[in-house]
Amino acid sequence: APVHSAVYVWVTWTWAKMPGSQYERNGKLSKDVSLEDKANVLDDQDGHLLYREGDVLQGRYKIVRTLGEGTFGKVVQCEDLTSNGKKVALKIIKNIEKYREAAKLEINVLETIMEKDPNGDSLCVRMYDWFDYHGHICISFDVLGLSVFDFLKDNNYSPYLMPQVRHISWQLCKSVKFLHENLLTHTDLKPENILFVNSESEVVQLARKARKDFRRVKNASVRLIDFGSATFDHEHHSTIVSTRHYRSPEVILELGWSQPCDVWSIGCIMFELYTGFTLFQTHDNREHLAMMERILGGIPYRMAKKSKCGYFWHGRLEWDHHSTAGQYVRENCKPLFRYMRGDNEDHRHLFDLISQMLEYDPQYRITMPDVMKHPYFDKLTPEERGDDPAKKRGSP
Ligand code: NR9
């Protein structure tokens, strides 16, 4: 079986953008290790490459600082000494066989993306280069800004404003539509994997008496990252995919999955951009299903019947509404449309679209081409839509 399936991890990774975090500790860890001698490349106990600022990899990439860290490895900012010190983000995979094998599959996906989208219209992150550095697979990309998740967190979870929800969602849909057209499913769509190209922001005061100011990103252009779990139609499909909160019902019920599972994740993400909080805040399958039923109504009998996971009795979810968990779900979840903050057309269109993306049955769930035709997106500006003015001029 492909190693691809074996390496899925649930640990969410965090950007080490703050001095004093992991980034500082790394500095201390590698203090006494001379990396000048390239024959003496060392790893820490977890398989991470030990490095210091100023180290040069492949005689080309000079390490400037750590950008983030995850289960698979780290991301560092480098100067490309062969391109006038151009800034790149270098993903350094741990020196562990299963991660190395998974990284090779990821490179295969990234090469497919480059081949099918030579101009970068798909808004998927672009690979510059890759190499094997003493067992650490390294992949270089353009340097991007904060993730949509980190920006939200740093902004005290103030939701994005409607025009930005629309613009970010549109770009995400464009990337995912492209993947689906090329027989791929991303399988790990989440706000952490959507990065602003430039996360510079400005302070906004909605009302003079507003209790709190919040920040608005100046330009909501984003890129989709992390193709480490992306799966081609012909490849082995791991039973469990996606990060918990964004996981579709067919995955939880182990009914088999394909492209529609990405559409479900996007529905959850659009809700989160609009509200600032996670739609399904849970760590337990049964509770997750109970939340779905509270928010979206009953799970279809045919899906309940087909599932071998034992969450149902005669097609009904076994769930004690009077338990502590039952009370938690009742108090913290409500029918989807009650989360609307306004009753104008924008809000109605958004929730209509989200509700079609959160259709239980993957067979009936809206598909990416139809998502992009939804009237919610009618209000995009031509720039946001990514219409190429050059192309437009050429057409009749
Ligand atoms: C690209 C990526 C991460 C540009 C960046 C960046 N610019 C600034 C971070 C900061 C691309 C990534 C990707 N997959 C990732 S990061 O395609 N996965 C998370 C991991 S895996 C090993 C360490 C981090």
GROMACS .gro file of C-alpha atoms and ligand atoms in nm:
model
  420
    1ALA     CA    1   0.000   0.000   0.000
    2PRO     CA    2   0.128   0.349  -0.071
    3VAL     CA    3   0.290   0.514   0.227
    4HIS     CA    4   0.071   0.809   0.151
    5SER     CA    5  -0.207   0.661   0.361
    6ALA     CA    6   0.013   0.584   0.659
    7VAL     CA    7   0.141   0.930   0.734
    8TYR     CA    8  -0.173   1.130   0.783
    9VAL     CA    9  -0.146   1.327   1.104
   10TRP     CA   10  -0.404   1.518   1.297
   11VAL     CA   11  -0.169   1.752   1.472
   12THR     CA   12  -0.231   2.104   1.353
   13TRP     CA   13   0.091   2.284   1.295
   14THR     CA   14   0.157   2.639   1.405
   15TRP     CA   15   0.364   2.912   1.257
   16ALA     CA   16   0.655   3.003   1.483
   17LYS     CA   17   0.637   3.370   1.404
   18MET     CA   18   0.693   3.489   1.760
   19PRO     CA   19   1.040   3.518   1.907
   20GLY     CA   20   1.048   3.315   2.225
   21SER     CA   21   0.848   3.029   2.078
   22GLN     CA   22   0.974   2.706   1.925
   23TYR     CA   23   1.196   2.914   1.703
   24GLU     CA   24   1.407   3.029   1.997
   25ARG     CA   25   1.432   2.680   2.136
   26ASN     CA   26   1.563   2.557   1.802
   27GLY     CA   27   1.838   2.812   1.826
   28LYS     CA   28   1.941   2.674   2.162
   29LEU     CA   29   1.920   2.315   2.051
   30SER     CA   30   2.165   2.369   1.774
   31LYS     CA   31   2.398   2.599   1.968
   32ASP     CA   32   2.683   2.357   2.014
   33VAL     CA   33   2.656   2.191   1.679
   34SER     CA   34   2.881   2.306   1.401
   35LEU     CA   35   2.700   2.283   1.073
   36GLU     CA   36   2.991   2.424   0.879
   37ASP     CA   37   3.102   2.070   0.815
   38LYS     CA   38   2.847   1.937   0.573
   39ALA     CA   39   2.953   1.579   0.640
   40ASN     CA   40   2.828   1.641   0.992
   41VAL     CA   41   2.465   1.729   0.928
   42LEU     CA   42   2.267   1.655   1.242
   43ASP     CA   43   1.904   1.591   1.324
   44ASP     CA   44   1.724   1.634   1.655
   45GLN     CA   45   1.541   1.349   1.829
   46ASP     CA   46   1.224   1.404   1.624
   47GLY     CA   47   1.407   1.387   1.291
   48HIS     CA   48   1.410   1.766   1.232
   49LEU     CA   49   1.720   1.905   1.065
   50LEU     CA   50   1.934   2.103   1.309
   51TYR     CA   51   2.031   2.433   1.153
   52ARG     CA   52   2.127   2.787   1.238
   53GLU     CA   53   2.058   3.117   1.073
   54GLY     CA   54   2.313   3.168   0.800
   55ASP     CA   55   2.355   2.799   0.714
   56VAL     CA   56   2.354   2.741   0.338
   57LEU     CA   57   2.184   2.434   0.189
   58GLN     CA   58   2.291   2.302  -0.154
   59GLY     CA   59   2.524   2.601  -0.185
   60ARG     CA   60   2.208   2.793  -0.273
   61TYR     CA   61   1.959   2.847   0.010
   62LYS     CA   62   2.080   3.065   0.299
   63ILE     CA   63   1.856   3.020   0.603
   64VAL     CA   64   1.720   3.349   0.740
   65ARG     CA   65   1.464   3.238   1.002
   66THR     CA   66   1.208   2.978   1.098
   67LEU     CA   67   0.857   3.046   0.968
   68GLY     CA   68   0.670   2.748   1.106
   69GLU     CA   69   0.684   2.396   1.231
   70GLY     CA   70   0.470   2.090   1.187
   71THR     CA   71   0.455   1.717   1.233
   72PHE     CA   72   0.626   1.667   0.898
   73GLY     CA   73   0.908   1.914   0.947
   74LYS     CA   74   0.970   2.287   0.942
   75VAL     CA   75   0.934   2.578   0.709
   76VAL     CA   76   1.222   2.826   0.699
   77GLN     CA   77   1.270   3.150   0.512
   78CYS     CA   78   1.577   3.150   0.288
   79GLU     CA   79   1.759   3.370   0.042
   80ASP     CA   80   1.819   3.202  -0.290
   81LEU     CA   81   2.186   3.289  -0.349
   82THR     CA   82   2.153   3.188  -0.715
   83SER     CA   83   1.873   3.444  -0.773
   84ASN     CA   84   1.999   3.768  -0.617
   85GLY     CA   85   1.891   3.663  -0.269
   86LYS     CA   86   1.527   3.615  -0.370
   87LYS     CA   87   1.319   3.521  -0.065
   88VAL     CA   88   1.181   3.168  -0.062
   89ALA     CA   89   0.999   2.951   0.190
   90LEU     CA   90   1.174   2.616   0.226
   91LYS     CA   91   0.980   2.322   0.365
   92ILE     CA   92   1.233   2.086   0.528
   93ILE     CA   93   1.083   1.742   0.578
   94LYS     CA   94   1.202   1.525   0.869
   95ASN     CA   95   1.467   1.264   0.795
   96ILE     CA   96   1.224   0.977   0.849
   97GLU     CA   97   1.142   0.722   0.581
   98LYS     CA   98   0.760   0.751   0.589
   99TYR     CA   99   0.770   1.133   0.575
  100ARG     CA  100   1.030   1.120   0.298
  101GLU     CA  101   0.810   0.887   0.093
  102ALA     CA  102   0.504   1.105   0.153
  103ALA     CA  103   0.703   1.411   0.046
  104LYS     CA  104   0.787   1.245  -0.283
  105LEU     CA  105   0.416   1.193  -0.350
  106GLU     CA  106   0.357   1.559  -0.262
  107ILE     CA  107   0.626   1.663  -0.511
  108ASN     CA  108   0.448   1.454  -0.773
  109VAL     CA  109   0.128   1.650  -0.705
  110LEU     CA  110   0.315   1.983  -0.712
  111GLU     CA  111   0.472   1.888  -1.045
  112THR     CA  112   0.130   1.802  -1.187
  113ILE     CA  113   0.005   2.142  -1.074
  114MET     CA  114   0.299   2.315  -1.245
  115GLU     CA  115   0.240   2.119  -1.563
  116LYS     CA  116  -0.138   2.181  -1.577
  117ASP     CA  117  -0.120   2.541  -1.459
  118PRO     CA  118   0.200   2.694  -1.594
  119ASN     CA  119   0.071   3.051  -1.541
  120GLY     CA  120  -0.037   3.012  -1.179
  121ASP     CA  121  -0.404   3.086  -1.252
  122SER     CA  122  -0.515   2.809  -1.013
  123LEU     CA  123  -0.386   3.002  -0.709
  124CYS     CA  124  -0.225   2.685  -0.573
  125VAL     CA  125   0.114   2.748  -0.411
  126ARG     CA  126   0.395   2.712  -0.664
  127MET     CA  127   0.693   2.487  -0.613
  128TYR     CA  128   1.021   2.642  -0.721
  129ASP     CA  129   1.257   2.358  -0.664
  130TRP     CA  130   1.310   2.049  -0.452
  131PHE     CA  131   1.607   1.842  -0.341
  132ASP     CA  132   1.710   1.573  -0.096
  133TYR     CA  133   1.938   1.722   0.171
  134HIS     CA  134   2.097   1.431   0.360
  135GLY     CA  135   1.764   1.251   0.382
  136HIS     CA  136   1.557   1.566   0.435
  137ILE     CA  137   1.336   1.630   0.135
  138CYS     CA  138   1.327   2.009   0.088
  139ILE     CA  139   1.068   2.192  -0.121
  140SER     CA  140   1.093   2.564  -0.197
  141PHE     CA  141   0.801   2.801  -0.258
  142ASP     CA  142   0.727   3.172  -0.288
  143VAL     CA  143   0.717   3.335   0.056
  144LEU     CA  144   0.359   3.406   0.157
  145GLY     CA  145   0.199   3.590   0.451
  146LEU     CA  146  -0.009   3.474   0.749
  147SER     CA  147  -0.266   3.201   0.711
  148VAL     CA  148  -0.632   3.298   0.708
  149PHE     CA  149  -0.650   3.119   1.045
  150ASP     CA  150  -0.357   3.300   1.208
  151PHE     CA  151  -0.484   3.635   1.087
  152LEU     CA  152  -0.825   3.558   1.239
  153LYS     CA  153  -0.664   3.450   1.567
  154ASP     CA  154  -0.442   3.758   1.585
  155ASN     CA  155  -0.755   3.965   1.523
  156ASN     CA  156  -0.929   3.824   1.833
  157TYR     CA  157  -1.141   3.608   1.604
  158SER     CA  158  -1.324   3.907   1.458
  159PRO     CA  159  -1.491   3.766   1.150
  160TYR     CA  160  -1.387   3.876   0.803
  161LEU     CA  161  -1.612   4.135   0.639
  162MET     CA  162  -1.848   4.017   0.365
  163PRO     CA  163  -1.643   4.138   0.065
  164GLN     CA  164  -1.340   3.954   0.202
  165VAL     CA  165  -1.535   3.640   0.285
  166ARG     CA  166  -1.649   3.644  -0.077
  167HIS     CA  167  -1.305   3.712  -0.225
  168ILE     CA  168  -1.123   3.451  -0.013
  169SER     CA  169  -1.396   3.192  -0.076
  170TRP     CA  170  -1.388   3.256  -0.450
  171GLN     CA  171  -1.014   3.205  -0.471
  172LEU     CA  172  -1.032   2.889  -0.260
  173CYS     CA  173  -1.308   2.754  -0.485
  174LYS     CA  174  -1.101   2.835  -0.793
  175SER     CA  175  -0.803   2.638  -0.660
  176VAL     CA  176  -1.016   2.342  -0.560
  177LYS     CA  177  -1.210   2.340  -0.888
  178PHE     CA  178  -0.875   2.321  -1.066
  179LEU     CA  179  -0.764   2.027  -0.849
  180HIS     CA  180  -1.092   1.843  -0.910
  181GLU     CA  181  -1.062   1.896  -1.286
  182ASN     CA  182  -0.725   1.728  -1.264
  183LEU     CA  183  -0.859   1.424  -1.078
  184LEU     CA  184  -0.723   1.533  -0.741
  185THR     CA  185  -0.886   1.577  -0.399
  186HIS     CA  186  -0.698   1.802  -0.156
  187THR     CA  187  -0.851   1.631   0.154
  188ASP     CA  188  -0.708   1.878   0.406
  189LEU     CA  189  -0.876   2.207   0.332
  190LYS     CA  190  -0.878   2.429   0.641
  191PRO     CA  191  -0.807   2.794   0.723
  192GLU     CA  192  -0.448   2.704   0.823
  193ASN     CA  193  -0.384   2.595   0.464
  194ILE     CA  194  -0.499   2.919   0.303
  195LEU     CA  195  -0.223   3.181   0.314
  196PHE     CA  196  -0.250   3.549   0.232
  197VAL     CA  197  -0.002   3.654  -0.033
  198ASN     CA  198   0.056   3.961   0.183
  199SER     CA  199  -0.111   3.984   0.523
  200GLU     CA  200  -0.045   4.354   0.583
  201SER     CA  201  -0.348   4.506   0.748
  202GLU     CA  202  -0.502   4.832   0.864
  203VAL     CA  203  -0.712   4.922   1.167
  204VAL     CA  204  -1.083   4.961   1.100
  205GLN     CA  205  -1.333   5.130   1.327
  206LEU     CA  206  -1.684   5.036   1.223
  207ALA     CA  207  -1.863   5.272   1.456
  208ARG     CA  208  -1.730   5.558   1.665
  209LYS     CA  209  -1.851   5.386   1.978
  210ALA     CA  210  -1.737   5.040   1.871
  211ARG     CA  211  -1.598   4.856   2.170
  212LYS     CA  212  -1.302   4.720   1.981
  213ASP     CA  213  -1.117   4.810   1.668
  214PHE     CA  214  -1.020   4.527   1.443
  215ARG     CA  215  -0.777   4.478   1.162
  216ARG     CA  216  -0.862   4.434   0.796
  217VAL     CA  217  -0.616   4.279   0.553
  218LYS     CA  218  -0.534   4.532   0.281
  219ASN     CA  219  -0.536   4.273   0.004
  220ALA     CA  220  -0.726   3.947   0.043
  221SER     CA  221  -0.534   3.757  -0.228
  222VAL     CA  222  -0.462   3.405  -0.105
  223ARG     CA  223  -0.289   3.083  -0.209
  224LEU     CA  224  -0.379   2.725  -0.122
  225ILE     CA  225  -0.095   2.524   0.036
  226ASP     CA  226  -0.008   2.177   0.163
  227PHE     CA  227  -0.064   1.912  -0.101
  228GLY     CA  228   0.082   1.648   0.129
  229SER     CA  229  -0.252   1.464   0.153
  230ALA     CA  230  -0.380   1.539  -0.197
  231THR     CA  231  -0.497   1.217  -0.359
  232PHE     CA  232  -0.540   1.127  -0.725
  233ASP     CA  233  -0.856   0.938  -0.822
  234HIS     CA  234  -0.653   0.629  -0.915
  235GLU     CA  235  -0.457   0.625  -0.587
  236HIS     CA  236  -0.532   0.445  -0.262
  237HIS     CA  237  -0.782   0.648  -0.055
  238SER     CA  238  -0.707   0.640   0.320
  239THR     CA  239  -1.016   0.566   0.527
  240ILE     CA  240  -0.985   0.875   0.743
  241VAL     CA  241  -0.885   1.207   0.588
  242SER     CA  242  -0.920   1.578   0.674
  243THR     CA  243  -0.866   1.766   0.996
  244ARG     CA  244  -1.153   1.685   1.234
  245HIS     CA  245  -1.363   2.003   1.216
  246TYR     CA  246  -1.364   2.003   0.835
  247ARG     CA  247  -1.428   1.630   0.793
  248SER     CA  248  -1.731   1.531   0.585
  249PRO     CA  249  -2.001   1.288   0.704
  250GLU     CA  250  -1.907   1.023   0.443
  251VAL     CA  251  -1.553   1.019   0.586
  252ILE     CA  252  -1.673   0.995   0.947
  253LEU     CA  253  -1.916   0.719   0.854
  254GLU     CA  254  -1.644   0.544   0.647
  255LEU     CA  255  -1.862   0.525   0.337
  256GLY     CA  256  -1.578   0.612   0.099
  257TRP     CA  257  -1.498   0.960  -0.029
  258SER     CA  258  -1.385   1.157  -0.331
  259GLN     CA  259  -1.394   1.523  -0.447
  260PRO     CA  260  -1.720   1.612  -0.261
  261CYS     CA  261  -1.536   1.583   0.072
  262ASP     CA  262  -1.343   1.899  -0.027
  263VAL     CA  263  -1.671   2.079  -0.096
  264TRP     CA  264  -1.791   1.997   0.257
  265SER     CA  265  -1.466   2.137   0.401
  266ILE     CA  266  -1.508   2.459   0.203
  267GLY     CA  267  -1.862   2.496   0.342
  268CYS     CA  268  -1.718   2.474   0.695
  269ILE     CA  269  -1.441   2.722   0.607
  270MET     CA  270  -1.680   2.979   0.456
  271PHE     CA  271  -1.892   2.959   0.771
  272GLU     CA  272  -1.580   3.019   0.981
  273LEU     CA  273  -1.468   3.319   0.776
  274TYR     CA  274  -1.813   3.471   0.819
  275THR     CA  275  -1.859   3.402   1.191
  276GLY     CA  276  -1.498   3.385   1.317
  277PHE     CA  277  -1.558   3.049   1.485
  278THR     CA  278  -1.544   2.681   1.396
  279LEU     CA  279  -1.878   2.531   1.293
  280PHE     CA  280  -1.811   2.184   1.438
  281GLN     CA  281  -1.606   2.241   1.754
  282THR     CA  282  -1.566   1.884   1.872
  283HIS     CA  283  -1.318   1.597   1.904
  284ASP     CA  284  -1.559   1.306   1.904
  285ASN     CA  285  -1.730   1.136   1.608
  286ARG     CA  286  -2.066   1.077   1.772
  287GLU     CA  287  -2.079   1.431   1.909
  288HIS     CA  288  -1.977   1.559   1.565
  289LEU     CA  289  -2.272   1.374   1.409
  290ALA     CA  290  -2.506   1.508   1.679
  291MET     CA  291  -2.388   1.862   1.601
  292MET     CA  292  -2.453   1.803   1.232
  293GLU     CA  293  -2.806   1.687   1.310
  294ARG     CA  294  -2.873   1.993   1.529
  295ILE     CA  295  -2.735   2.233   1.264
  296LEU     CA  296  -2.838   2.061   0.940
  297GLY     CA  297  -3.120   1.822   1.031
  298GLY     CA  298  -3.132   1.442   1.033
  299ILE     CA  299  -2.868   1.234   0.861
  300PRO     CA  300  -3.027   1.052   0.564
  301TYR     CA  301  -3.149   0.702   0.649
  302ARG     CA  302  -2.962   0.548   0.354
  303MET     CA  303  -2.628   0.681   0.484
  304ALA     CA  304  -2.699   0.572   0.841
  305LYS     CA  305  -2.798   0.227   0.718
  306LYS     CA  306  -2.486   0.186   0.503
  307SER     CA  307  -2.239   0.286   0.775
  308LYS     CA  308  -2.072   0.005   0.970
  309CYS     CA  309  -1.943   0.235   1.244
  310GLY     CA  310  -2.218   0.168   1.497
  311TYR     CA  311  -2.338   0.522   1.559
  312PHE     CA  312  -2.696   0.440   1.459
  313TRP     CA  313  -2.980   0.219   1.579
  314HIS     CA  314  -3.240   0.144   1.315
  315GLY     CA  315  -3.113   0.438   1.115
  316ARG     CA  316  -3.131   0.686   1.405
  317LEU     CA  317  -2.824   0.843   1.568
  318GLU     CA  318  -2.778   0.701   1.916
  319TRP     CA  319  -2.738   1.016   2.120
  320ASP     CA  320  -2.840   1.104   2.474
  321HIS     CA  321  -2.974   1.458   2.458
  322HIS     CA  322  -2.982   1.475   2.838
  323SER     CA  323  -2.614   1.392   2.893
  324THR     CA  324  -2.354   1.665   2.949
  325ALA     CA  325  -2.244   1.630   2.588
  326GLY     CA  326  -2.607   1.640   2.476
  327GLN     CA  327  -2.657   1.964   2.665
  328TYR     CA  328  -2.334   2.106   2.519
  329VAL     CA  329  -2.452   2.039   2.166
  330ARG     CA  330  -2.797   2.186   2.233
  331GLU     CA  331  -2.654   2.502   2.387
  332ASN     CA  332  -2.368   2.556   2.143
  333CYS     CA  333  -2.526   2.463   1.813
  334LYS     CA  334  -2.838   2.583   1.637
  335PRO     CA  335  -2.997   2.541   1.294
  336LEU     CA  336  -2.764   2.677   1.024
  337PHE     CA  337  -2.970   2.974   0.909
  338ARG     CA  338  -2.993   3.111   1.265
  339TYR     CA  339  -2.624   3.203   1.242
  340MET     CA  340  -2.708   3.474   0.986
  341ARG     CA  341  -2.625   3.821   1.115
  342GLY     CA  342  -2.822   4.008   0.853
  343ASP     CA  343  -3.116   3.943   0.629
  344ASN     CA  344  -3.000   4.113   0.314
  345GLU     CA  345  -2.929   3.938  -0.013
  346ASP     CA  346  -2.556   3.888   0.059
  347HIS     CA  347  -2.624   3.694   0.377
  348ARG     CA  348  -2.906   3.493   0.220
  349HIS     CA  349  -2.692   3.397  -0.079
  350LEU     CA  350  -2.398   3.301   0.141
  351PHE     CA  351  -2.608   3.075   0.361
  352ASP     CA  352  -2.787   2.925   0.065
  353LEU     CA  353  -2.450   2.832  -0.082
  354ILE     CA  354  -2.310   2.700   0.247
  355SER     CA  355  -2.621   2.486   0.296
  356GLN     CA  356  -2.570   2.330  -0.050
  357MET     CA  357  -2.206   2.258   0.033
  358LEU     CA  358  -2.312   2.098   0.361
  359GLU     CA  359  -2.549   1.854   0.189
  360TYR     CA  360  -2.502   1.521   0.370
  361ASP     CA  361  -2.506   1.295   0.068
  362PRO     CA  362  -2.189   1.344  -0.139
  363GLN     CA  363  -2.390   1.235  -0.443
  364TYR     CA  364  -2.623   1.533  -0.412
  365ARG     CA  365  -2.372   1.786  -0.275
  366ILE     CA  366  -2.312   2.087  -0.501
  367THR     CA  367  -2.004   2.049  -0.724
  368MET     CA  368  -1.729   2.307  -0.773
  369PRO     CA  369  -1.839   2.431  -1.119
  370ASP     CA  370  -2.189   2.497  -0.980
  371VAL     CA  371  -2.050   2.660  -0.664
  372MET     CA  372  -1.874   2.912  -0.884
  373LYS     CA  373  -2.194   2.996  -1.070
  374HIS     CA  374  -2.382   3.069  -0.747
  375PRO     CA  375  -2.525   3.424  -0.726
  376TYR     CA  376  -2.328   3.481  -0.403
  377PHE     CA  377  -2.028   3.542  -0.627
  378ASP     CA  378  -2.205   3.786  -0.862
  379LYS     CA  379  -2.079   4.083  -0.660
  380LEU     CA  380  -1.709   4.010  -0.708
  381THR     CA  381  -1.516   4.286  -0.882
  382PRO     CA  382  -1.344   4.181  -1.207
  383GLU     CA  383  -1.009   4.207  -1.025
  384GLU     CA  384  -1.128   3.982  -0.742
  385ARG     CA  385  -1.272   3.737  -0.992
  386GLY     CA  386  -0.932   3.725  -1.158
  387ASP     CA  387  -1.065   3.813  -1.502
  388ASP     CA  388  -0.768   3.877  -1.722
  389PRO     CA  389  -0.826   4.218  -1.884
  390ALA     CA  390  -0.595   4.119  -2.172
  391LYS     CA  391  -0.813   3.818  -2.250
  392LYS     CA  392  -1.130   4.023  -2.220
  393ARG     CA  393  -1.012   4.274  -2.477
  394GLY     CA  394  -0.941   3.997  -2.721
  395SER     CA  395  -1.289   3.842  -2.697
  396PRO     CA  396  -1.583   3.966  -2.904
  397NR9     C1  397   0.457   2.822   0.136
  397NR9     C2  398   0.432   2.732   0.238
  397NR9     C3  399   0.442   2.774   0.370
  397NR9     C4  400   0.492   2.952   0.162
  397NR9     C5  401   0.503   2.996   0.294
  397NR9     C6  402   0.479   2.907   0.397
  397NR9     N1  403   0.538   3.125   0.319
  397NR9     C7  404   0.547   3.168   0.444
  397NR9     C8  405   0.488   2.952   0.527
  397NR9     C9  406   0.523   3.084   0.551
  397NR9    C10  407   0.392   2.601   0.199
  397NR9    C11  408   0.361   2.491   0.273
  397NR9    C12  409   0.310   2.372   0.217
  397NR9     N2  410   0.280   2.278   0.306
  397NR9    C13  411   0.302   2.310   0.430
  397NR9     S1  412   0.369   2.468   0.445
  397NR9     O1  413   0.293   2.356   0.095
  397NR9     N3  414   0.272   2.226   0.532
  397NR9    C14  415   0.302   2.252   0.667
  397NR9    C15  416   0.434   2.196   0.703
  397NR9     S2  417   0.486   2.046   0.657
  397NR9    C16  418   0.637   2.064   0.727
  397NR9    C17  419   0.643   2.179   0.791
  397NR9    C18  420   0.529   2.257   0.777
   0.00000   0.00000   0.00000
